[in-house]
Each structure stands twice: as C-alpha cells, then as structure tokens.
Coordinates of C-alpha atoms in Angstrom, one line a residue:
Chain A
X1 CA 2.0 -45.1 26.3
X2 CA 4.6 -42.4 26.8
X3 CA 7.0 -44.2 24.5
X4 CA 4.4 -44.3 21.7
X5 CA 3.6 -40.6 22.1
X6 CA 7.4 -39.8 22.1
X7 CA 7.8 -41.9 18.9
X8 CA 4.8 -40.1 17.3
X9 CA 6.3 -36.8 18.3
X10 CA 9.6 -37.6 16.7
X11 CA 7.9 -38.7 13.5
X12 CA 5.9 -35.4 13.5
X13 CA 9.2 -33.5 14.0
X14 CA 10.8 -35.2 11.0
X15 CA 7.8 -34.3 8.9
X16 CA 7.7 -30.7 10.0
X17 CA 11.4 -30.3 9.3
X18 CA 10.9 -31.8 5.9
X19 CA 8.1 -29.3 5.2
X20 CA 10.3 -26.5 6.5
X21 CA 13.2 -27.4 4.2
X22 CA 10.9 -27.7 1.2
X23 CA 9.9 -24.0 1.8
X24 CA 13.5 -22.9 1.2
X25 CA 13.6 -22.2 -2.4
X26 CA 16.4 -20.1 -3.9
X27 CA 15.4 -18.4 -7.1
X28 CA 17.9 -18.5 -10.0
X29 CA 18.3 -14.8 -9.5
X30 CA 19.5 -15.3 -6.0
X31 CA 21.9 -18.1 -6.7
X32 CA 23.6 -17.1 -9.9
X33 CA 26.9 -18.8 -9.4
X34 CA 27.3 -22.2 -7.8
X35 CA 30.7 -22.3 -6.1
X36 CA 32.4 -25.6 -6.9
X37 CA 32.7 -27.8 -4.0
X38 CA 36.1 -28.5 -2.6
X39 CA 35.0 -32.1 -2.3
X40 CA 34.9 -32.7 -6.0
X41 CA 37.5 -35.5 -6.5
X42 CA 38.1 -37.7 -9.4
X43 CA 37.8 -41.4 -8.8
X44 CA 41.1 -43.2 -8.3
X45 CA 42.1 -46.0 -10.6
X46 CA 41.3 -48.4 -7.8
X47 CA 37.7 -46.9 -7.5
X48 CA 37.0 -47.7 -11.2
X49 CA 38.7 -51.1 -11.1
X50 CA 41.7 -50.3 -13.1
X51 CA 45.0 -52.0 -12.5
X52 CA 48.0 -50.0 -11.3
X53 CA 50.0 -51.2 -14.2
X54 CA 53.4 -49.9 -13.4
X55 CA 53.2 -50.2 -9.6
X56 CA 56.7 -51.6 -9.2
X57 CA 58.4 -48.8 -11.1
X58 CA 58.7 -46.3 -8.3
X59 CA 59.3 -46.3 -4.6
X60 CA 55.9 -45.2 -3.6
X61 CA 54.3 -47.8 -5.9
X62 CA 52.6 -45.2 -8.1
X63 CA 54.0 -44.7 -11.6
X64 CA 54.1 -41.4 -13.4
X65 CA 51.5 -42.6 -15.8
X66 CA 49.1 -43.5 -13.0
X67 CA 49.7 -40.0 -11.5
X68 CA 48.9 -38.4 -14.9
X69 CA 45.7 -40.5 -15.3
X70 CA 44.6 -39.4 -11.9
X71 CA 45.5 -35.7 -12.7
X72 CA 43.5 -35.8 -15.9
X73 CA 40.5 -37.3 -14.0
X74 CA 40.7 -34.5 -11.5
X75 CA 41.0 -31.7 -14.1
X76 CA 38.1 -33.2 -16.0
X77 CA 35.9 -33.3 -12.9
X78 CA 36.9 -29.7 -12.1
X79 CA 36.3 -28.5 -15.7
X80 CA 32.9 -30.2 -15.6
X81 CA 31.9 -28.2 -12.5
X82 CA 33.2 -25.0 -14.0
X83 CA 31.3 -25.6 -17.3
X84 CA 28.1 -26.2 -15.3
X85 CA 28.6 -22.9 -13.6
X86 CA 29.2 -21.2 -16.9
X87 CA 26.0 -22.7 -18.3
X88 CA 24.0 -21.8 -15.3
X89 CA 24.7 -18.1 -15.3
X90 CA 21.3 -16.5 -15.2
X91 CA 21.5 -13.8 -17.9
X92 CA 17.9 -12.8 -17.3
X93 CA 19.2 -10.8 -14.4
X94 CA 20.5 -8.3 -16.9
X95 CA 17.1 -7.8 -18.5
X96 CA 16.3 -4.1 -18.4
X97 CA 14.4 -3.1 -15.3
X98 CA 12.0 -0.4 -16.7
X99 CA 11.1 1.1 -13.4
Chain B
X1 CA 11.2 -37.0 30.8
X2 CA 8.2 -37.3 28.6
X3 CA 7.3 -33.7 29.1
X4 CA 10.8 -32.5 28.4
X5 CA 11.0 -34.4 25.1
X6 CA 7.5 -33.1 24.2
X7 CA 8.7 -29.5 24.8
X8 CA 11.9 -30.0 22.8
X9 CA 9.9 -31.6 19.9
X10 CA 7.4 -28.8 19.9
X11 CA 10.1 -26.1 19.9
X12 CA 12.0 -27.8 17.1
X13 CA 8.8 -28.3 15.2
X14 CA 8.0 -24.6 15.5
X15 CA 11.4 -23.7 14.3
X16 CA 10.9 -25.8 11.3
X17 CA 7.5 -24.4 10.5
X18 CA 8.2 -20.7 11.3
X19 CA 11.9 -20.0 11.1
X20 CA 12.8 -21.9 8.0
X21 CA 10.1 -20.4 5.8
X22 CA 11.0 -17.0 7.2
X23 CA 14.6 -17.6 6.1
X24 CA 13.3 -18.5 2.6
X25 CA 11.3 -15.3 2.7
X26 CA 14.4 -13.2 3.2
X27 CA 15.7 -14.5 -0.1
X28 CA 13.0 -12.7 -2.0
X29 CA 13.6 -12.2 -5.7
X30 CA 14.1 -8.9 -7.4
X31 CA 10.9 -9.4 -9.3
X32 CA 8.9 -9.5 -6.1
X33 CA 10.6 -6.2 -5.0
X34 CA 9.8 -4.6 -8.3
X35 CA 6.2 -5.7 -8.1
X36 CA 6.0 -4.2 -4.6
X37 CA 7.5 -1.0 -6.0
X38 CA 4.9 -0.8 -8.7
X39 CA 2.1 -1.4 -6.4
X40 CA 3.3 1.0 -3.8
X41 CA 1.4 4.4 -3.8
X42 CA 3.8 6.3 -1.6
X43 CA 7.0 7.9 -2.8
X44 CA 8.8 7.3 0.4
X45 CA 8.0 3.6 0.2
X46 CA 9.0 3.5 -3.4
X47 CA 12.4 5.1 -2.5
X48 CA 12.9 2.6 0.3
X49 CA 12.1 -0.4 -1.9
X50 CA 14.4 0.9 -4.7
X51 CA 17.3 1.4 -2.3
X52 CA 17.0 -2.1 -1.0
X53 CA 16.6 -3.5 -4.5
X54 CA 19.7 -1.6 -5.7
X55 CA 21.7 -2.7 -2.7
X56 CA 20.8 -6.4 -3.2
X57 CA 21.4 -6.3 -6.9
X58 CA 24.8 -4.7 -6.4
X59 CA 26.0 -7.0 -3.6
X60 CA 25.0 -10.0 -5.6
X61 CA 26.9 -8.8 -8.6
X62 CA 30.0 -7.9 -6.5
X63 CA 30.0 -11.4 -5.0
X64 CA 29.7 -13.1 -8.4
X65 CA 32.4 -10.9 -9.9
X66 CA 34.8 -11.5 -7.0
X67 CA 34.3 -15.3 -7.5
X68 CA 34.8 -14.9 -11.3
X69 CA 38.0 -12.9 -10.7
X70 CA 39.3 -15.6 -8.5
X71 CA 38.5 -18.2 -11.2
X72 CA 40.3 -16.2 -13.8
X73 CA 43.4 -15.6 -11.6
X74 CA 43.6 -19.4 -11.2
X75 CA 43.1 -20.2 -14.9
X76 CA 46.7 -21.1 -15.8
X77 CA 46.3 -21.5 -19.5
X78 CA 44.5 -18.2 -20.4
X79 CA 46.8 -15.9 -22.3
X80 CA 48.3 -13.3 -19.9
X81 CA 47.1 -10.3 -21.9
X82 CA 43.5 -11.6 -22.1
X83 CA 43.7 -12.4 -18.4
X84 CA 45.1 -8.9 -17.6
X85 CA 42.5 -7.0 -19.6
X86 CA 39.5 -9.0 -18.4
X87 CA 40.9 -9.0 -14.8
X88 CA 41.2 -5.2 -14.9
X89 CA 37.6 -5.0 -16.3
X90 CA 36.3 -7.1 -13.4
X91 CA 38.2 -5.0 -10.8
X92 CA 36.9 -1.7 -12.3
X93 CA 33.4 -3.0 -12.4
X94 CA 33.6 -4.0 -8.7
X95 CA 34.9 -0.5 -7.8
X96 CA 32.3 1.2 -9.9
X97 CA 29.5 -0.9 -8.4
X98 CA 30.7 -0.1 -4.9
X99 CA 30.6 3.6 -5.7
X100 CA 27.1 3.2 -7.2
X101 CA 25.9 1.5 -4.1
X102 CA 27.0 4.4 -1.9
X103 CA 25.4 6.8 -4.4
X104 CA 22.1 4.9 -4.3
X105 CA 22.1 4.8 -0.5
X106 CA 22.5 8.6 -0.4
X107 CA 19.9 9.4 -3.1
X108 CA 16.6 10.7 -1.8
X109 CA 14.8 11.7 -5.0
X110 CA 12.8 9.0 -6.8
X111 CA 13.6 9.8 -10.5
X112 CA 17.4 9.9 -10.2
X113 CA 17.2 6.9 -7.9
X114 CA 15.2 5.0 -10.6
X115 CA 17.9 5.8 -13.2
X116 CA 20.7 4.7 -10.9
X117 CA 19.1 1.4 -10.1
X118 CA 18.4 0.8 -13.8
X119 CA 22.0 1.6 -14.5
X120 CA 23.1 -1.4 -12.4
X121 CA 22.0 -3.5 -15.4
X122 CA 22.6 -1.3 -18.4
X123 CA 26.0 0.1 -17.4
X124 CA 27.7 -3.1 -16.5
X125 CA 26.0 -6.2 -18.0
X126 CA 27.5 -8.3 -15.4
X127 CA 25.4 -11.4 -16.0
X128 CA 25.2 -11.0 -19.8
X129 CA 28.8 -10.2 -20.6
X130 CA 31.3 -10.1 -17.8
X131 CA 30.6 -13.3 -15.9
X132 CA 30.1 -15.6 -19.0
X133 CA 33.4 -14.2 -20.4
X134 CA 35.4 -14.9 -17.2
X135 CA 33.7 -18.3 -16.5
X136 CA 34.0 -19.3 -20.1
X137 CA 37.7 -18.6 -20.2
X138 CA 38.3 -20.4 -17.0
X139 CA 36.6 -23.5 -18.5
X140 CA 38.6 -23.2 -21.7
X141 CA 41.8 -23.0 -19.6
X142 CA 40.9 -26.1 -17.7
X143 CA 40.2 -28.1 -20.8
X144 CA 43.5 -26.9 -22.3
X145 CA 45.3 -28.2 -19.1
X146 CA 43.5 -31.5 -19.6
X147 CA 44.8 -31.5 -23.2
X148 CA 48.4 -30.9 -22.1
X149 CA 48.1 -33.8 -19.6
X150 CA 46.8 -36.1 -22.3
X151 CA 49.8 -35.2 -24.4
X152 CA 52.1 -36.1 -21.5
X153 CA 50.3 -39.5 -21.2
X154 CA 50.9 -40.1 -24.9
X155 CA 54.6 -39.3 -24.4
X156 CA 54.9 -41.6 -21.4
X157 CA 53.1 -44.4 -23.3
X158 CA 55.6 -44.1 -26.2
X159 CA 58.5 -44.4 -23.7
X160 CA 56.9 -47.4 -22.1
X161 CA 56.3 -49.2 -25.4
X162 CA 59.9 -48.5 -26.4
X163 CA 61.1 -49.8 -23.0
X164 CA 59.1 -53.0 -23.4
X165 CA 59.8 -53.4 -27.1
X166 CA 56.1 -53.6 -27.5
X167 CA 54.7 -52.6 -30.9
X168 CA 51.0 -53.2 -31.3
X169 CA 48.9 -51.9 -34.2
X170 CA 45.9 -51.7 -31.9
X171 CA 47.7 -49.6 -29.3
X172 CA 49.3 -47.4 -31.9
X173 CA 45.9 -46.9 -33.6
X174 CA 44.4 -45.9 -30.3
X175 CA 47.2 -43.4 -29.6
X176 CA 46.8 -41.9 -33.1
X177 CA 43.1 -41.5 -32.7
X178 CA 43.7 -39.8 -29.3
X179 CA 46.1 -37.4 -30.9
X180 CA 43.6 -36.5 -33.6
X181 CA 40.9 -35.9 -31.0
X182 CA 43.2 -33.7 -28.9
X183 CA 44.0 -31.6 -32.0
X184 CA 40.2 -31.2 -32.7
X185 CA 39.7 -30.2 -29.1
X186 CA 42.4 -27.6 -29.4
X187 CA 40.7 -26.1 -32.4
X188 CA 37.3 -26.0 -30.7
X189 CA 38.9 -24.3 -27.6
X190 CA 40.5 -21.7 -29.9
X191 CA 37.1 -21.0 -31.4
X192 CA 35.4 -20.8 -28.0
X193 CA 38.1 -18.4 -26.8
X194 CA 37.5 -16.3 -29.9
X195 CA 33.8 -16.0 -29.3
X196 CA 34.3 -15.2 -25.7
X197 CA 36.8 -12.5 -26.6
X198 CA 34.2 -10.8 -28.9
X199 CA 31.7 -10.3 -26.0
X200 CA 31.4 -6.6 -25.2
X201 CA 29.3 -4.6 -22.7
X202 CA 28.4 -2.2 -25.5
X203 CA 26.9 -5.0 -27.5
X204 CA 24.6 -6.8 -25.1
X205 CA 22.3 -8.2 -27.7
X206 CA 25.3 -10.1 -29.3
X207 CA 26.6 -11.4 -26.0
X208 CA 24.0 -14.2 -25.6
X209 CA 24.6 -15.6 -29.1
X210 CA 28.4 -15.4 -28.6
X211 CA 28.2 -17.1 -25.3
X212 CA 26.0 -19.9 -26.7
X213 CA 28.4 -20.4 -29.6
X214 CA 31.3 -20.5 -27.2
X215 CA 29.4 -23.1 -25.1
X216 CA 28.9 -25.3 -28.2
X217 CA 32.6 -25.2 -29.0
X218 CA 33.5 -26.0 -25.4
X219 CA 31.0 -28.9 -25.5
X220 CA 32.7 -30.3 -28.6
X221 CA 36.1 -29.9 -27.1
X222 CA 34.9 -31.7 -23.9
X223 CA 33.6 -34.6 -26.0
X224 CA 36.9 -34.8 -28.0
X225 CA 39.0 -34.8 -24.8
X226 CA 36.9 -37.4 -23.1
X227 CA 37.0 -39.7 -26.1
X228 CA 40.8 -39.2 -26.3
X229 CA 41.2 -40.0 -22.7
X230 CA 39.1 -43.2 -23.1
X231 CA 41.3 -44.3 -26.0
X232 CA 44.4 -43.7 -24.0
X233 CA 43.1 -45.7 -21.1
X234 CA 42.4 -48.6 -23.5
X235 CA 46.0 -48.3 -24.8
X236 CA 47.3 -48.3 -21.3
X237 CA 45.3 -51.5 -20.6
X238 CA 46.8 -53.1 -23.7
X239 CA 50.3 -52.2 -22.7
X240 CA 49.7 -53.4 -19.2
X241 CA 48.5 -56.8 -20.5
X242 CA 51.6 -57.0 -22.7
X243 CA 53.8 -56.3 -19.6
X244 CA 51.9 -59.0 -17.6
X245 CA 52.6 -61.5 -20.4
X246 CA 56.3 -60.6 -20.4
X247 CA 56.4 -60.9 -16.6
X248 CA 54.9 -64.4 -16.8
X249 CA 57.4 -65.5 -19.3

C-alpha cells in the first residue's frame, strides 16, 4: 500500500514540476540575445558517414583536407547560431515609450 | 520511511507550484511595468515604478551591448576601421547608459524622470541600430571566414588532383561551380556590410529596412556558401574514389 502511495506521490511530483516549468515564460523583451552555446559543434566526417579519404597522409591519420572540411563545418554551425541571434534581436524594445 | 518520502515529495511539489512561478513573475515585462505606471494614482508610486523600469531597461541593454562588443572583438574578418568605430560606439553607449542609470536613481521628480527613462530608447536605439549592426557584422565576418576556408579546400583539391594525375571533367565542373558560388557569396556579403554600415542612430526609421536588407544578403551568401561546400564535398568524394581505384591497381 505504502509503495503505491509513494509511486503516486512521485507521479504527482513530476506533474507539479512540469506545471511549474511551464509557468516560466521569458518574454522576448527579457531575452533579447541568445548567447550561443559552447556546445555547438559541427559533426565530424565520421558522424555523417564520410570517408577519411587521405588518412594515410599524415602521422595523426587526419589530412589537411579533412581538417579544413571539419573547420568549415564548425564555422558554418557558429555562423548559423550568430545569424539566428541577429534575426532574433527584438527591435520592438526600441519603440518609443510615451510615458 | 513512507512519511519521510511523503514530506520530501510535498516540499518539492510546493517548490514547483510556488517558487517557479514566482521566479517567472520576477521576469515581468516592461509593458506590465508601464501598465502599472499608467494605472497608479500616486506620484511616489509612479516614481518608484519608473526607477525600476529604467534600471531594468538599462541593465538589459548593457548586457546585450557587452555581448555584442565581445562578438565584434572576435570577428576576425571585419575591417579594422569599421570594428574600431563601432567598438568605440558600443563602449561609449555603455558608459553613457551607466551614467544615465545613476541619474535615474537620483532623480526624485516625476517629469524629468519620465524624460530620462524615455531617453533610454530615443538617445541610444540599442535594439534598433547598435545591436543589429554589431551582430550583423559578426555574422558577415563568420561567413567570410567560411569563404576563405572553402578557397583553401579548392587549393588543396587542386594539389591532390595534380599529385594523383587525376583529371575529371565532373570534379573540375564541381570545383568551378563552387568557385562561382563563393564569388557570389562574397558580393552578397559586401552588400550586407554596406547596408549595416548605413544604419545610424539618427535615422531609426531607416534602420529596420537596412537591417532586413542586410539579412537578405546574408541569407543569399549563406545559401551560396552551403551549396559551394556541398559541391566541394562531392568533388572530394570523386577524388577519393579515384584514389581508391589507384590503390587497388
């Protein structure tokens, strides 16, 4: 019996936390700039199933070309995040106040 | 044991129901504060609301400007003079906003306080001009860096093809198409930078249009560079296949 009540209590807790979280709404005015996450990383060639075509060329098994491809993917991902920030700037915050 | 878990569950449940919405309440919007100000009948209350509103508006702007300044400092491919001028503008705005914040905190009369709070918007145009300009230039710089890296890939591919003695019409066509797309991206980025450069605090009504136009050019450049990259990856795959064949022989 106690186990059932404990289980029901835990379910109730999860529901309550969910409701609590839903209440947290940040208005666009309050969150004008999304700081890009440090965790944004481009997929590696292995992730997207590409061959490491010149793997025997260098000691560490990674060719200059592979490094460049990876760099481009990283830059592209970063640029994407920055562009999103740029588009999300809430210009309505500069509407005249008329107090 | 059962009682303990029940107490813990109840406490955490209460925290979820009471504390989290309370936190959300703290993030009240400026509009709510302004509404409260309008509805308030007492001057002292109006002054208190305006001071809080002004403080919040300024702090938010300073945080956003500091972040934008950081972005600009790290934007490697923005011309130094543009970077210097805009960087100084952002620094000056931060200093002026800090001074205005102190001024607002010390002001005790309603009318001058109203004007000072209104000037947070009208004198700086942080969200309409300064932030889009800094962010836009940072994006342009990133796509220029991408463009430079794609050029390097083209160069390395040429070297690799020479080394293998590989001459394929398909691979060459892909590389040529990539080159054209990179040139097109470069033109679009120049145009975007031009539009961003024209944005001015004294012309707030123009700023939105210029920012939207810059966005369109960046969007075009982004598409060009993505297509160029796809073509180069196809070329890399072709050369890799050629190398595999050679290895098998």
